[in-house]
DNA sequence: CCCTGATATCTCGATGTCAAGATAATCGTC
DNA sequence: GACGATTATCTTGACATCGAGATATCAGGG
């Protein structure tokens, strides 16, 4: 089945036959798919009254395991936002009672963000919903294809994630 | 090489061994890679004094071919933003002299957005820069792998692009 | 100790995006 | 040929993000 990127690439080949636009076949699809996924996630989380950005922060803390706390800096590398954004996110989540700020006992510059009980429950519920939705999207592919796709994507993400992105 | 999603998945398997988090292997990588690509694109376009959103609109018009004009509605489906956003983008691009608004002769509700000569030049220059950068990112993969990856991604994007996303 | 550079977080103004609703024109049907 | 439903675009207000700079603390060398 044809997608929007097929049309986009065909248009470039007609308009700019002098250029090799093959890279777009992969990377434009990644960008567009991510955009579609954002929309879908927003809908899925609405059932739990959570925004995607809230989910990202809460689940990062949830994954950390007991006592469910990370520094703002650690949250930055996991969520790929800037420090100003993270300060703002923590403020808003704290106001809703989903996280709390604690002073870092070993570094007075630092802060620890800890998940509250309610924050943990909300994260768990939303994760279950998200996985259900994602399974439906991935039903297009066989298990072997999913593994193959994950592996190819890892090769592209690894340089960003390891060499300081 | 391990990436951040490997760590993320391992953490979930430790914290929530009851859940099957396999979908994240694909879809979290897509979202994170898109985020990295956004940053990289922003840097690449800075050389041409263009923002990513400006590039998206200008190149959609450029691809359309002579006379380089599309309706705002057509631009919406290509760029995946809302109508309010597109109105705003067109305003700003028009103010910079990169596009102009024309009344649609066949539908008085409608508008046509046309690329100016300068807009076309800027789009062409930025595209060349982008392709160069993307080729470097994709150098991680063999040509066969790139084709394989594009095909797998197409299977996921096609439902969104065809059934009205 | 004191300085210098690095690190951790926060502040703040500018900006881009979204969602919902307003306006206006077109289409299909009776 | 008038009516209601649909379509195309724009308006508006709320909000999240970014980037640059400010503040405070830490670590190591002299």
Short mmCIF file of N, CA and C (backbone and C1' of nucleotides) in Angstrom, two decimals, chain A residues 53 81-82 84-85 88-89 92 107-109, chain D residues 15-21 24-27:
data_model
loop_
_atom_site.label_atom_id
_atom_site.label_comp_id
_atom_site.label_asym_id
_atom_site.label_seq_id
_atom_site.Cartn_x
_atom_site.Cartn_y
_atom_site.Cartn_z
N UNK A 53 3.03 14.49 27.78
CA UNK A 53 4.23 14.94 28.51
C UNK A 53 4.16 14.48 29.96
N UNK A 81 13.93 16.78 26.51
CA UNK A 81 13.49 18.18 26.54
C UNK A 81 14.57 19.02 27.21
N UNK A 82 14.38 20.34 27.20
CA UNK A 82 15.38 21.22 27.80
C UNK A 82 15.10 21.38 29.30
N UNK A 84 14.60 24.06 31.11
CA UNK A 84 13.49 24.95 31.42
C UNK A 84 12.15 24.24 31.32
N UNK A 85 12.03 23.41 30.31
CA UNK A 85 10.80 22.64 30.14
C UNK A 85 10.59 21.69 31.31
N UNK A 88 9.38 23.33 34.48
CA UNK A 88 7.96 23.65 34.33
C UNK A 88 7.09 22.39 34.48
N UNK A 89 7.51 21.30 33.89
CA UNK A 89 6.73 20.06 33.98
C UNK A 89 6.65 19.59 35.43
N UNK A 92 4.20 21.61 37.44
CA UNK A 92 2.79 21.33 37.18
C UNK A 92 2.38 19.97 37.75
N UNK A 107 23.91 16.46 47.52
CA UNK A 107 24.36 17.57 46.67
C UNK A 107 23.36 18.70 46.79
N UNK A 108 23.77 19.77 47.45
CA UNK A 108 22.80 20.82 47.74
C UNK A 108 22.36 21.61 46.52
N UNK A 109 23.04 21.41 45.38
CA UNK A 109 22.53 22.01 44.15
C UNK A 109 21.33 21.23 43.65
P DC D 15 -4.65 27.13 30.44
"O5'" DC D 15 -3.43 26.48 29.66
"C5'" DC D 15 -3.68 25.61 28.56
"C4'" DC D 15 -2.39 25.25 27.88
"C3'" DC D 15 -1.21 25.10 28.84
"O3'" DC D 15 -0.56 23.89 28.52
"C1'" DC D 15 -0.61 26.46 27.03
P DA D 16 0.25 23.10 29.62
"O5'" DA D 16 1.48 22.56 28.77
"C5'" DA D 16 1.23 21.97 27.51
"C4'" DA D 16 2.48 22.10 26.66
"C3'" DA D 16 3.77 21.79 27.41
"O3'" DA D 16 4.54 20.91 26.61
"C1'" DA D 16 3.89 23.95 26.40
P DT D 17 5.95 20.42 27.09
"O5'" DT D 17 6.92 21.34 26.22
"C5'" DT D 17 6.81 21.33 24.80
"C4'" DT D 17 7.75 22.34 24.21
"C3'" DT D 17 9.17 22.25 24.75
"O3'" DT D 17 10.04 21.75 23.74
"C1'" DT D 17 8.38 24.52 24.66
P DC D 18 11.57 21.47 24.07
"O5'" DC D 18 12.25 22.86 23.67
"C5'" DC D 18 11.96 23.41 22.40
"C4'" DC D 18 12.54 24.80 22.28
"C3'" DC D 18 14.02 24.88 22.67
"O3'" DC D 18 14.75 25.41 21.57
"C1'" DC D 18 12.73 26.58 23.79
P DG D 19 16.31 25.24 21.51
"O5'" DG D 19 16.88 26.66 21.95
"C5'" DG D 19 16.26 27.83 21.44
"C4'" DG D 19 16.83 29.03 22.16
"C3'" DG D 19 18.29 28.87 22.57
"O3'" DG D 19 18.95 30.10 22.30
"C1'" DG D 19 16.97 29.29 24.50
P DA D 20 20.54 30.20 22.36
"O5'" DA D 20 20.71 31.37 23.41
"C5'" DA D 20 19.70 32.39 23.48
"C4'" DA D 20 19.80 33.11 24.79
"C3'" DA D 20 21.22 33.16 25.36
"O3'" DA D 20 21.44 34.46 25.87
"C1'" DA D 20 19.75 32.21 26.95
P DG D 21 22.89 34.87 26.42
"O5'" DG D 21 22.60 35.16 27.95
"C5'" DG D 21 21.41 35.88 28.30
"C4'" DG D 21 21.06 35.62 29.74
"C3'" DG D 21 22.23 35.74 30.72
"O3'" DG D 21 21.79 36.50 31.83
"C1'" DG D 21 21.10 33.71 31.06
P DA D 24 21.92 33.00 44.81
"O5'" DA D 24 22.40 31.51 45.09
"C5'" DA D 24 21.47 30.45 44.98
"C4'" DA D 24 22.21 29.14 44.86
"C3'" DA D 24 23.37 29.00 45.86
"O3'" DA D 24 23.13 27.84 46.64
"C1'" DA D 24 24.02 28.36 43.67
P DT D 25 24.07 27.51 47.89
"O5'" DT D 25 24.93 26.29 47.32
"C5'" DT D 25 24.26 25.18 46.74
"C4'" DT D 25 25.24 24.35 45.97
"C3'" DT D 25 26.45 23.88 46.77
"O3'" DT D 25 26.34 22.46 46.89
"C1'" DT D 25 27.05 24.58 44.58
P DC D 26 27.36 21.68 47.82
"O5'" DC D 26 28.41 21.15 46.76
"C5'" DC D 26 27.96 20.27 45.74
"C4'" DC D 26 29.05 20.08 44.71
"C3'" DC D 26 30.36 19.52 45.26
"O3'" DC D 26 30.66 18.31 44.57
"C1'" DC D 26 30.75 21.38 43.83
P DA D 27 31.79 17.37 45.15
"O5'" DA D 27 33.00 17.65 44.17
"C5'" DA D 27 32.82 17.63 42.74
"C4'" DA D 27 34.16 17.91 42.10
"C3'" DA D 27 35.35 17.35 42.88
"O3'" DA D 27 36.28 16.80 41.97
"C1'" DA D 27 35.59 19.69 42.64
#
